[in-house]
Amino acid sequence: MSLLTFLAHQWHSFWRARNANKSLVLQIILGIFYLLIFLEIAGIGILLPYLLEERMPGKDPVLLFSSYIIYYFLTGLLFRFQLQELPSLSIQPYLTQNIKRSSMLRFLNVRSVVHVINILPLFVFIPFSVVVILPAYGTVATVCFLVSMFALVVNNHFLNMYIKRRSISSSWWFFAIIIIIAILKGFDYFKIISFEKTSANLFIGLLHHPWLCIIPLALATVIFLINNNYLRSHLYIEELVSERKLTISKKYSFLDKYGDVGEMIALDLKLIFRNKRPKSLIILSGVILLYGFIFYPKYLQTGNYTVLFLFALFITGLFISNYGQFLFAWQSSHFDGMMSYNINMKQYIKAKFSLFVTVCSLQFLIASFYGFMGWRILPIQLAAFLYSIGVNSFVTIYAATYNYKYLNLSKSASMNFQGIGALQWLQSLLISFGPVGVFYLLNKFVGFWAAIICISALGITGLALNEVIINWLVGQFNIRKHKILEGFRER
Amino acid sequence: MISIKKLQKSYKGITAVDIDVLEIHAGEVIGLVGNNGAGKTTFFRLLLDLIRANSGEILSKGNLVTTTEEWKSYTAAYIDEGFLIDYLTPEEYFYFVGKLNQLSKADVDDFLHTYQAFFDDAILKKGKYIRDFSKGNQFKIGIIAALLTNPELLILDEPFANLDPTTQLRLVDMIKKMAADNRMCIIVSSHDINHVSEVSSRILLMEKGKIIKDIAGGEAAYDEMVEYFKVK
């Protein structure tokens, strides 16, 4: 069986996936989105020398560029740990067929290389080299430079694959690399040993002596061979996937006193912490909390409260839109069960709402420490918080009743558009820019406090009416219940 | 217990279920048989209000299953893995289902203790999530969770298909015992005409969505099914 047949199967599996987005409009939008990303990155490659010139005038852009290459590849490795997955399971159906091991290996290797993270850097390196290096150092040097860069990308790629295959968890490696980068940066910062200079010397040297590109090539070949040999001797499904740890039953006893609603919140919490995709969303919601450090000071200074309010909405309410857009879809693999257990639908919806309120309150409390940056942050965040739980939570639950797409929980969330339809895009625009628009107008034409009070009042009204709204949502849910169930059964 | 009138469900013009009148009484053990595509699973899903019928109605204890929720409190079902919450451990899952039916942890533990033999030491305290169990063991978990709530109406879709021979025989005994002791209404579908004729007090044979035979269980039913299913 040739490599091409394998790749053709992969191509089919991508496009024929049951829940691949069949909507043409969305595919076009996504297509444009990807194209823009690629163009932007290529643009960075072309504009990089000018940007460098502008920031640090009078310095050779090639020198500057070269001095960061080591750091680039180290941080690249970090991203790889998070973004890249082992493509092992795709060979499962072939293991029992009459196919030579070597061709399966070749497939695994080639398949793994096809990844955004390997392709994107080329969009920086190639334009940069053509614009800057080619005129200064000539064709041979440029080609050799590009070959080296590519070899280093491949080297990083297989190093990551190898580490992931060898170790149960790559998180130790992740932190080890962070520490290495910190140490190198530290040496640089305190001018003990300059790794930036080392990096520059290495790669400028490479440009002067193009034949040196055999070193990165050799490195890439060695790591490829190590990886290949390891795979050859471990071509068994149970050895290809990382090992499973022993799990312990957990009980959130503090939720006991809330009866069935508490029980369902506990279920949602377990869902979040035991599955890859929701877990990464939670981590994201945590990271967003740090955004305040980056954005608050700037806009506090300029007194741009509308932008502050937008960030406050993200910081206090991102969990709602992130988790809420798949509110029911998270449970799509066992939704048949959820609908036939002895669960009252009103309590079910109420549990979802309570989860939103709980997590958002937590985010709000933590974010209140930003009050130290300036007191105005507190009323802004309070208004954003009240609006999030009093209005956005219900809007999100309503929108979720229109989501009929099955969701696979074990795939990671980054660049994963499974289950996302046009409605989700619309919803995320609506729940963030709706209130921001109101805030902007009131703040501009009436005053800061009018905006705060109005937004808060909207939120409080929603909270006060929660019984009524939840009853209505149950009705809405029941109208589309069978459609949701049918959609979730299509995997 | 269940009464069905003019129930129809079709997919793209192809009839999946078409039942004119059907009454199912408490204490009956119904064996639902029929080849693939006869509409058994669709019928079960209709009973549980998981799909919407094109027309007709299903009454459970006199209430429509589509507009009321009371039936959930006395009905338990296991159709496929879609009923299992796969990121829970079996114990957590049992406690969850128990809690929803007002059973304490101790109640659930007691119950599990009496079914130890059924589990054959392969399920409890294994430190695994349900998703990491084999298909057969997942099936056992699903069946036990359905029994746990001591329902008045129990629905099992092909329970014998995924079980090992020992467990199949155990399940046959369990179903017989439950029906005799509790006057539980049990509906099982199966391709195993041997087991199904043994446990059932009444056999419904489906073909292309219609119930074409409605006969009493036992040896005679077995012979009739052999006659129907044999290759012509």
XYZ file of C-alpha atoms in Angstrom:
723
model
C 0.000 0.000 0.000
C 1.494 3.237 -1.025
C 1.884 6.348 1.021
C -0.562 8.129 -1.243
C -3.363 5.714 -0.400
C -2.840 6.391 3.297
C -2.903 10.105 2.731
C -5.994 9.824 0.550
C -7.757 8.010 3.404
C -6.791 10.788 5.772
C -8.121 13.352 3.344
C -11.431 11.487 3.182
C -11.609 11.101 6.926
C -11.215 14.847 7.259
C -13.830 15.857 4.712
C -16.259 13.046 5.280
C -16.361 13.363 9.039
C -19.995 13.197 10.015
C -19.994 16.507 11.704
C -17.553 18.264 9.436
C -19.090 21.593 8.744
C -21.260 21.077 5.740
C -22.451 24.632 5.587
C -20.819 26.220 2.587
C -20.980 29.737 3.981
C -19.151 28.753 7.117
C -16.507 26.889 5.139
C -15.910 29.973 3.043
C -15.687 32.151 6.157
C -13.248 29.734 7.758
C -11.305 29.540 4.509
C -10.960 33.320 4.404
C -10.041 33.312 8.068
C -7.202 30.838 7.493
C -6.056 32.658 4.375
C -5.906 35.913 6.323
C -3.834 34.283 9.044
C -1.385 32.920 6.487
C -1.187 36.217 4.629
C -0.684 38.084 7.862
C 2.139 35.818 8.863
C 3.754 36.083 5.441
C 3.334 39.847 5.796
C 5.198 39.720 9.080
C 8.024 37.923 7.282
C 8.250 40.648 4.664
C 7.788 43.566 7.022
C 10.047 42.161 9.727
C 13.225 43.906 8.525
C 11.420 47.275 8.420
C 9.910 46.697 11.849
C 13.327 45.819 13.234
C 14.800 48.885 11.578
C 12.126 51.071 13.097
C 12.455 49.661 16.615
C 16.232 49.493 16.697
C 17.533 51.755 13.988
C 21.002 51.278 12.624
C 21.236 47.578 13.443
C 21.545 44.867 10.864
C 18.153 43.111 10.610
C 19.842 39.798 9.793
C 21.884 40.068 12.958
C 18.817 40.883 15.062
C 16.832 38.107 13.482
C 19.594 35.584 13.997
C 20.027 36.493 17.632
C 16.479 35.341 18.433
C 16.470 32.100 16.457
C 17.498 29.964 19.440
C 14.702 31.452 21.535
C 12.296 31.006 18.697
C 12.942 27.289 18.467
C 12.800 26.810 22.218
C 9.436 28.548 22.552
C 8.312 26.697 19.431
C 8.885 23.487 21.330
C 6.612 24.767 24.093
C 3.800 25.402 21.660
C 4.305 21.997 20.146
C 3.792 20.325 23.502
C 0.401 21.966 23.717
C -0.799 21.891 20.143
C 0.533 18.759 18.531
C -0.988 15.368 19.069
C 0.398 11.988 18.188
C -1.242 10.708 15.030
C -1.045 7.129 16.281
C -4.602 5.931 16.338
C -5.141 6.639 12.688
C -3.148 3.521 11.845
C -5.243 1.191 13.970
C -7.396 -0.146 11.127
C -4.286 -0.900 9.058
C -2.411 -2.929 11.647
C -4.184 -6.174 10.754
C -4.056 -5.642 6.991
C -1.420 -6.983 4.698
C 0.752 -3.896 4.910
C 4.467 -3.742 5.586
C 5.525 -2.139 8.837
C 7.926 0.124 7.029
C 5.191 1.685 4.935
C 3.059 2.210 7.995
C 5.998 3.931 9.649
C 6.510 6.130 6.651
C 2.859 7.080 6.794
C 2.990 7.918 10.486
C 6.030 10.094 9.958
C 4.740 11.939 6.948
C 1.286 12.339 8.439
C 2.672 13.882 11.586
C 4.707 16.474 9.667
C 1.603 17.889 8.009
C 0.643 20.349 10.721
C 0.031 24.086 10.863
C 2.829 24.497 13.338
C 5.337 23.173 10.795
C 3.975 25.152 7.894
C 3.476 28.550 9.517
C 7.176 29.261 10.252
C 7.981 28.802 6.574
C 5.685 31.712 5.863
C 7.969 33.863 7.969
C 11.338 32.432 6.993
C 10.848 32.372 3.238
C 9.692 35.990 2.726
C 12.268 37.255 5.216
C 15.091 35.413 3.516
C 14.064 36.543 0.060
C 13.718 40.173 1.109
C 16.787 40.549 3.309
C 19.229 37.689 3.054
C 19.143 37.130 -0.697
C 20.396 40.622 -1.659
C 23.114 40.600 1.002
C 24.478 37.072 0.937
C 23.536 35.569 -2.421
C 21.548 32.558 -3.571
C 23.635 29.708 -2.180
C 23.709 31.154 1.319
C 19.971 31.885 1.240
C 19.071 28.400 0.111
C 21.340 26.852 2.739
C 19.903 29.155 5.391
C 16.362 28.089 4.482
C 17.383 24.447 4.406
C 18.802 24.837 7.927
C 15.662 26.530 9.179
C 13.534 23.798 7.719
C 15.810 21.161 9.190
C 15.435 22.791 12.597
C 11.651 22.823 12.263
C 11.731 19.128 11.411
C 14.155 18.553 14.256
C 11.803 20.256 16.716
C 8.908 18.326 15.306
C 10.373 14.888 15.781
C 11.884 15.823 19.121
C 8.393 16.692 20.338
C 6.970 13.474 18.880
C 9.691 11.456 20.531
C 9.217 13.098 23.927
C 5.478 12.632 23.709
C 5.873 8.980 22.819
C 8.361 8.273 25.563
C 6.798 10.032 28.499
C 3.347 9.683 29.997
C 3.020 13.377 30.535
C 4.771 16.103 28.645
C 4.010 18.667 31.327
C 7.359 18.045 33.052
C 9.138 18.744 29.799
C 6.982 21.788 29.344
C 8.120 23.279 32.637
C 11.710 22.157 32.100
C 11.846 24.092 28.823
C 10.258 27.152 30.437
C 12.979 27.037 33.089
C 15.705 26.652 30.445
C 14.379 29.664 28.558
C 14.182 31.647 31.782
C 17.790 30.753 32.654
C 19.094 31.648 29.187
C 17.159 34.897 29.274
C 18.538 35.530 32.752
C 22.127 35.077 31.583
C 21.373 37.459 28.743
C 19.712 40.005 30.979
C 22.479 40.131 33.562
C 25.071 40.022 30.770
C 26.795 36.892 32.112
C 26.759 34.965 28.885
C 24.947 36.395 25.897
C 22.952 33.684 24.206
C 21.531 36.226 21.822
C 25.071 36.857 20.638
C 25.751 33.113 20.483
C 22.629 32.649 18.411
C 23.629 35.489 16.102
C 27.175 34.151 15.735
C 25.908 30.687 14.895
C 23.502 31.762 12.201
C 25.587 34.558 10.736
C 28.399 32.017 10.584
C 26.062 29.763 8.723
C 25.482 32.491 6.151
C 29.219 32.948 5.632
C 29.875 29.227 5.430
C 26.755 27.788 3.777
C 28.104 24.212 3.885
C 27.565 24.318 7.661
C 23.899 23.661 6.971
C 24.792 19.981 7.068
C 24.860 20.281 10.871
C 21.141 21.068 11.310
C 20.414 18.541 8.595
C 22.379 15.922 10.487
C 20.579 16.841 13.711
C 17.203 16.472 12.041
C 18.215 13.136 10.516
C 19.445 11.767 13.823
C 16.305 12.669 15.737
C 14.208 11.349 12.880
C 16.022 8.022 12.985
C 15.761 7.756 16.772
C 12.055 8.424 16.543
C 11.669 5.990 13.678
C 13.489 3.192 15.464
C 11.457 3.732 18.570
C 8.247 3.559 16.546
C 9.396 0.465 14.695
C 9.797 -1.484 17.897
C 6.631 -0.098 19.475
C 4.064 -0.433 16.756
C 1.341 -1.690 19.076
C -1.730 0.345 19.789
C -1.391 0.128 23.540
C 2.182 1.349 23.355
C 1.496 4.138 20.902
C -0.894 6.005 23.132
C 0.308 7.408 26.394
C -0.497 5.440 29.481
C -3.521 5.982 31.634
C -3.253 6.868 35.267
C -5.344 5.179 37.934
C -8.391 7.261 38.727
C -10.065 7.796 42.047
C -13.747 8.388 42.586
C -14.434 11.909 43.665
C -17.226 13.526 45.540
C -17.893 17.217 45.818
C -19.562 17.002 49.184
C -20.051 20.769 49.473
C -22.607 20.455 46.662
C -24.598 17.816 48.548
C -26.917 20.246 50.236
C -28.197 21.534 46.913
C -29.943 18.300 46.027
C -30.331 17.324 42.393
C -29.113 20.709 41.166
C -25.918 20.241 43.186
C -25.537 16.723 41.840
C -25.700 17.994 38.277
C -23.233 20.799 38.943
C -20.869 18.158 40.321
C -21.388 16.185 37.124
C -20.502 19.234 35.037
C -17.378 19.846 37.115
C -16.249 16.266 36.560
C -16.940 16.665 32.861
C -14.737 19.733 32.775
C -11.812 18.318 34.689
C -11.747 14.874 33.111
C -11.941 15.736 29.436
C -9.351 17.415 27.313
C -11.416 19.948 25.443
C -13.412 21.482 28.307
C -10.300 21.417 30.474
C -8.379 23.559 28.028
C -11.272 26.022 27.955
C -11.090 26.336 31.727
C -7.364 26.970 31.535
C -8.100 29.645 28.948
C -10.656 31.280 31.251
C -7.934 31.359 33.904
C -5.376 32.882 31.552
C -7.892 35.546 30.522
C -7.931 36.704 34.136
C -4.352 37.876 33.602
C -5.374 40.095 30.689
C -6.125 42.838 33.156
C -2.427 43.284 33.829
C -1.803 43.912 30.164
C -4.778 46.043 29.196
C -6.191 47.749 32.268
C -3.300 50.169 33.012
C -3.216 51.520 29.488
C -6.925 52.249 29.200
C -7.202 53.481 32.771
C -4.633 56.108 31.894
C -6.455 57.263 28.792
C -9.814 57.067 30.565
C -11.307 54.872 27.869
C -13.915 53.177 30.037
C -15.746 51.491 27.185
C -12.697 49.418 26.308
C -12.174 48.699 29.994
C -15.742 47.476 30.142
C -15.156 45.186 27.151
C -12.170 43.600 28.874
C -14.088 43.390 32.144
C -16.787 41.461 30.275
C -14.184 39.016 29.011
C -12.470 38.681 32.343
C -15.600 38.073 34.381
C -17.756 36.335 31.804
C -15.647 34.406 29.333
C -16.504 31.105 30.971
C -20.168 31.625 30.123
C -19.633 32.029 26.415
C -16.843 29.452 26.188
C -18.535 26.697 28.127
C -22.043 27.819 27.322
C -21.828 27.664 23.552
C -21.692 23.865 23.876
C -23.792 23.749 27.019
C -25.685 20.603 26.029
C -23.223 19.408 23.410
C -20.654 18.674 26.107
C -22.963 15.871 27.157
C -23.769 14.839 23.607
C -22.239 11.381 23.968
C -24.719 10.498 26.717
C -27.582 12.861 26.041
C -29.974 9.958 25.442
C -29.256 8.976 29.016
C -29.563 12.516 30.370
C -33.012 12.759 28.864
C -34.278 9.492 30.303
C -32.807 9.617 33.807
C -35.099 10.855 36.495
C -34.138 14.490 35.978
C -36.582 17.331 36.019
C -35.851 19.579 33.049
C -36.270 22.722 35.088
C -33.668 21.577 37.573
C -31.419 20.581 34.720
C -31.481 24.077 33.200
C -31.234 25.622 36.648
C -28.095 23.594 37.320
C -26.504 24.992 34.173
C -27.393 28.526 35.235
C -26.060 27.925 38.756
C -22.787 26.654 37.316
C -22.434 29.887 35.346
C -23.131 31.979 38.432
C -20.694 30.000 40.574
C -17.764 30.133 38.189
C -18.359 33.765 37.248
C -18.573 34.826 40.884
C -15.225 33.175 41.433
C -13.719 34.972 38.445
C -15.247 38.222 39.637
C -13.847 37.854 43.148
C -10.342 37.140 41.883
C -10.554 39.963 39.345
C -11.533 42.399 42.111
C -7.867 42.590 43.038
C -7.479 44.756 39.962
C -9.210 47.410 42.070
C -5.722 48.255 43.302
C -4.911 49.625 39.854
C -7.672 52.205 40.118
C -10.983 52.301 41.889
C -12.971 52.727 38.678
C -12.193 49.162 37.747
C -14.417 47.931 40.564
C -17.749 49.411 39.389
C -16.897 48.492 35.797
C -16.206 44.886 36.719
C -19.266 44.720 38.949
C -21.488 45.910 36.093
C -19.848 43.472 33.681
C -20.262 40.644 36.177
C -23.948 41.392 36.845
C -24.638 41.657 33.151
C -22.814 38.394 32.442
C -24.786 36.334 34.936
C -28.075 38.210 34.591
C -28.315 38.517 30.816
C -25.554 36.746 28.941
C -26.057 33.493 30.839
C -29.657 33.245 29.648
C -28.833 34.334 26.105
C -26.173 31.625 26.020
C -28.510 28.917 27.302
C -31.082 29.984 24.716
C -28.521 29.834 21.907
C -27.347 26.420 23.125
C -30.803 25.002 22.439
C -30.033 25.584 18.765
C -26.778 23.638 18.828
C -27.396 20.189 17.381
C -23.838 19.103 16.782
C -22.099 16.226 18.508
C -18.880 17.140 20.231
C -15.882 14.914 20.832
C -14.529 15.721 24.263
C -11.156 14.097 23.885
C -9.872 16.344 21.096
C -8.007 19.433 22.193
C -9.667 22.805 21.827
C -7.035 24.798 19.987
C -7.950 25.468 16.377
C -10.791 22.995 16.821
C -13.914 24.208 15.089
C -15.893 21.028 15.567
C -19.422 21.850 16.582
C -19.092 25.529 15.793
C -21.700 26.878 13.458
C -22.648 30.320 12.199
C -24.908 30.708 15.214
C -21.988 30.452 17.631
C -20.149 33.229 15.848
C -23.214 35.428 15.886
C -23.828 34.681 19.541
C -20.325 35.563 20.647
C -20.562 38.848 18.775
C -23.945 39.617 20.277
C -23.089 38.920 23.888
C -19.917 40.948 23.852
C -20.677 43.883 21.584
C -24.329 44.351 22.570
C -23.635 45.544 26.107
C -20.469 47.342 25.020
C -22.523 49.380 22.565
C -25.001 50.340 25.287
C -22.167 51.208 27.636
C -20.442 53.327 25.016
C -23.525 55.373 24.181
C -24.526 55.998 27.790
C -20.994 56.789 28.875
C -20.579 59.217 26.035
C -23.898 61.024 26.155
C -25.014 60.699 29.772
C -22.095 59.777 31.939
C -19.971 57.058 33.477
C -22.344 56.276 36.340
C -25.391 56.167 34.093
C -23.661 53.500 32.018
C -22.655 51.498 35.093
C -26.096 51.709 36.691
C -27.944 50.879 33.509
C -25.830 47.817 32.700
C -26.016 46.619 36.308
C -29.768 47.160 36.348
C -30.163 44.998 33.253
C -28.214 42.249 34.970
C -30.132 42.546 38.237
C -33.447 42.478 36.381
C -32.413 39.240 34.699
C -31.388 37.742 38.017
C -34.611 38.808 39.705
C -36.646 37.244 36.921
C -34.545 34.069 36.783
C -37.478 31.774 37.689
C -39.607 33.147 34.874
C -36.768 33.103 32.369
C -35.734 29.572 33.291
C -39.319 28.357 32.869
C -39.369 29.935 29.446
C -35.995 28.385 28.574
C -37.313 24.943 29.584
C -40.149 25.461 27.132
C -37.711 26.476 24.417
C -35.552 23.471 25.194
C -38.502 21.088 25.033
C -39.508 22.422 21.626
C -36.115 21.481 20.184
C -35.288 18.553 22.445
C -35.792 15.861 19.819
C -33.794 17.767 17.268
C -30.917 18.140 19.694
C -31.068 14.425 20.533
C -31.105 13.486 16.869
C -28.152 15.717 16.093
C -26.121 14.368 18.997
C -26.722 10.791 17.870
C -25.001 11.553 14.555
C -21.363 11.088 15.332
C -48.918 0.485 32.158
C -48.270 1.502 28.568
C -50.925 2.081 26.002
C -50.158 3.018 22.438
C -52.489 4.358 19.824
C -51.812 4.815 16.113
C -48.107 5.353 16.683
C -46.177 6.156 13.522
C -42.601 7.136 12.860
C -40.946 7.281 9.498
C -37.608 8.461 8.185
C -37.607 9.983 4.728
C -40.748 8.116 3.726
C -39.555 4.776 5.084
C -41.685 3.503 7.909
C -39.699 2.727 11.044
C -42.531 2.146 13.508
C -46.214 1.721 12.753
C -48.257 0.393 15.671
C -52.012 0.734 15.631
C -52.944 -0.363 19.136
C -50.812 -1.902 21.856
C -51.454 -2.360 25.544
C -48.676 -3.430 27.879
C -49.604 -4.331 31.451
C -47.746 -4.264 34.721
C -46.106 -7.598 35.516
C -45.636 -8.555 31.899
C -42.269 -9.463 30.467
C -42.341 -8.495 26.830
C -39.851 -10.009 24.430
C -39.434 -7.859 21.355
C -37.970 -9.741 18.401
C -37.365 -8.980 14.761
C -34.522 -8.715 12.288
C -32.307 -5.650 11.995
C -34.275 -2.649 10.824
C -37.583 -3.976 12.151
C -37.882 -0.875 14.333
C -37.155 -2.248 17.798
C -34.714 0.450 18.898
C -36.815 3.198 17.323
C -39.779 1.865 19.297
C -37.753 2.032 22.518
C -36.629 5.566 21.788
C -40.241 6.565 21.195
C -41.212 5.048 24.548
C -38.539 7.199 26.216
C -39.498 10.330 24.280
C -36.057 10.494 22.700
C -37.498 10.890 19.230
C -40.676 12.579 18.129
C -43.382 10.436 16.573
C -44.966 11.602 13.331
C -48.364 10.824 14.750
C -50.094 8.841 17.464
C -49.549 8.755 21.184
C -47.910 6.798 23.952
C -49.496 6.861 27.385
C -47.523 5.741 30.391
C -49.864 5.157 33.339
C -52.354 7.310 31.502
C -50.012 10.260 30.896
C -48.525 11.267 27.579
C -44.772 10.648 27.625
C -44.236 13.642 25.351
C -45.698 16.278 27.641
C -45.220 14.897 31.141
C -42.112 13.884 33.020
C -43.561 11.642 35.749
C -42.727 8.514 33.775
C -39.040 9.226 34.327
C -39.426 8.462 38.020
C -40.519 4.847 37.472
C -38.887 4.049 34.142
C -35.340 2.852 33.626
C -33.690 1.934 30.382
C -30.460 0.838 28.846
C -30.271 1.047 25.077
C -26.633 1.733 24.255
C -23.499 3.540 25.490
C -25.419 6.779 24.925
C -26.878 6.138 28.361
C -23.539 5.992 30.153
C -21.687 9.040 31.412
C -18.340 7.815 30.261
C -16.051 10.127 32.224
C -17.341 8.850 35.546
C -16.106 5.790 37.380
C -18.774 3.061 37.651
C -19.250 3.848 41.354
C -19.746 7.550 40.676
C -22.221 6.700 37.962
C -24.240 4.416 40.239
C -24.294 7.021 43.011
C -25.373 9.665 40.503
C -28.256 7.585 39.172
C -29.136 6.547 42.750
C -29.174 10.143 43.940
C -31.539 11.135 41.158
C -33.908 8.509 42.495
C -33.517 9.427 46.162
C -31.245 6.516 47.004
C -28.499 7.198 49.528
C -24.945 6.062 49.071
C -25.548 3.260 51.540
C -28.623 2.103 49.606
C -26.564 1.964 46.435
C -23.746 0.078 48.177
C -26.243 -2.463 49.514
C -27.713 -2.919 46.087
C -24.310 -3.345 44.454
C -23.406 -5.895 47.097
C -26.295 -8.131 46.072
C -25.161 -7.970 42.451
C -21.518 -8.759 43.119
C -21.756 -12.028 41.245
C -23.103 -10.260 38.156
C -20.067 -7.979 38.088
C -17.671 -10.877 38.431
C -15.104 -8.625 40.153
C -14.376 -6.826 36.909
C -16.112 -3.535 37.513
C -16.042 -2.107 41.012
C -12.963 -0.484 42.539
C -10.963 -0.741 39.346
C -9.894 2.909 39.253
C -11.088 3.319 35.675
C -13.541 5.608 33.972
C -16.457 3.959 32.224
C -14.967 4.907 28.853
C -11.980 2.650 29.576
C -14.047 -0.506 30.129
C -14.693 -3.121 27.464
C -17.996 -3.048 25.655
C -19.334 -6.051 27.561
C -18.490 -4.521 30.916
C -19.987 -1.185 29.885
C -23.148 -3.075 29.128
C -23.150 -4.641 32.568
C -22.746 -1.203 34.131
C -25.668 0.113 32.110
C -27.941 -2.787 33.003
C -27.136 -2.598 36.710
C -27.691 1.164 36.741
C -31.108 0.598 35.173
C -32.001 -2.032 37.774
C -30.652 0.087 40.616
C -33.676 2.342 40.783
C -36.069 -0.603 41.117
C -38.209 0.741 38.272
C -41.772 -0.258 37.493
C -40.943 -0.213 33.803
C -37.599 -1.562 32.620
C -36.451 -1.313 29.010
C -33.388 -3.221 27.790
C -32.244 -3.218 24.172
C -30.519 -6.459 23.226
C -29.133 -7.105 26.687
C -27.872 -10.579 25.807
C -25.885 -9.558 22.751
C -22.872 -8.084 24.486
C -22.688 -10.318 27.548
C -20.615 -13.406 28.158
C -22.540 -16.723 28.411
C -22.409 -16.859 32.220
C -23.764 -13.354 32.562
C -26.442 -14.033 29.957
C -27.764 -16.912 32.022
C -27.569 -14.814 35.172
C -29.546 -12.068 33.478
C -32.210 -14.566 32.387
C -32.619 -15.629 36.018
C -32.636 -12.025 37.231
C -35.353 -10.970 34.815
C -37.547 -13.933 35.743
C -37.080 -13.268 39.440
C -37.760 -9.526 39.180
C -40.931 -10.091 37.198
C -42.190 -12.640 39.711
C -41.260 -10.687 42.862
C -42.059 -7.084 41.990
C -44.639 -7.264 39.229
C -42.186 -5.151 37.259
C -43.015 -4.509 33.641
C -39.986 -5.473 31.568
C -39.464 -5.008 27.840
C -36.419 -6.649 26.305
C -35.475 -6.876 22.692
C -33.241 -9.678 21.560
C -31.948 -11.704 18.658
C -31.507 -14.674 20.956
C -34.850 -16.425 20.537
C -33.795 -19.044 23.035
C -33.348 -16.648 25.938
C -36.179 -14.398 24.926
C -38.748 -17.156 24.802
C -37.552 -18.339 28.187
C -37.908 -15.002 30.004
C -40.926 -13.522 28.245
C -44.546 -13.907 29.183
C -45.464 -12.316 25.881
C -43.612 -12.029 22.603
C -44.019 -9.238 20.072
C -42.564 -9.889 16.641
C -41.798 -6.817 14.592
C -41.312 -6.551 10.869
C -40.861 -3.280 9.014
C -42.196 -1.300 11.963
C -45.348 -3.347 12.433
C -46.102 -5.861 15.153
C -47.015 -8.893 13.112
C -47.220 -11.451 15.910
C -48.375 -11.032 19.489
C -48.083 -14.397 21.233
C -47.617 -15.859 24.696
C -44.047 -16.767 25.663
C -42.721 -20.284 26.254
C -41.880 -23.317 24.125
C -44.647 -22.762 21.631
C -43.408 -19.219 21.033
C -39.907 -20.549 20.487
C -41.139 -22.921 17.776
C -43.141 -20.184 16.132
C -40.116 -17.897 16.049
C -37.889 -20.610 14.614
C -40.476 -21.072 11.910
C -40.554 -17.320 11.201
C -36.820 -16.687 11.221
C -35.636 -19.748 9.311
C -34.064 -19.098 5.953
C -36.599 -19.549 3.234
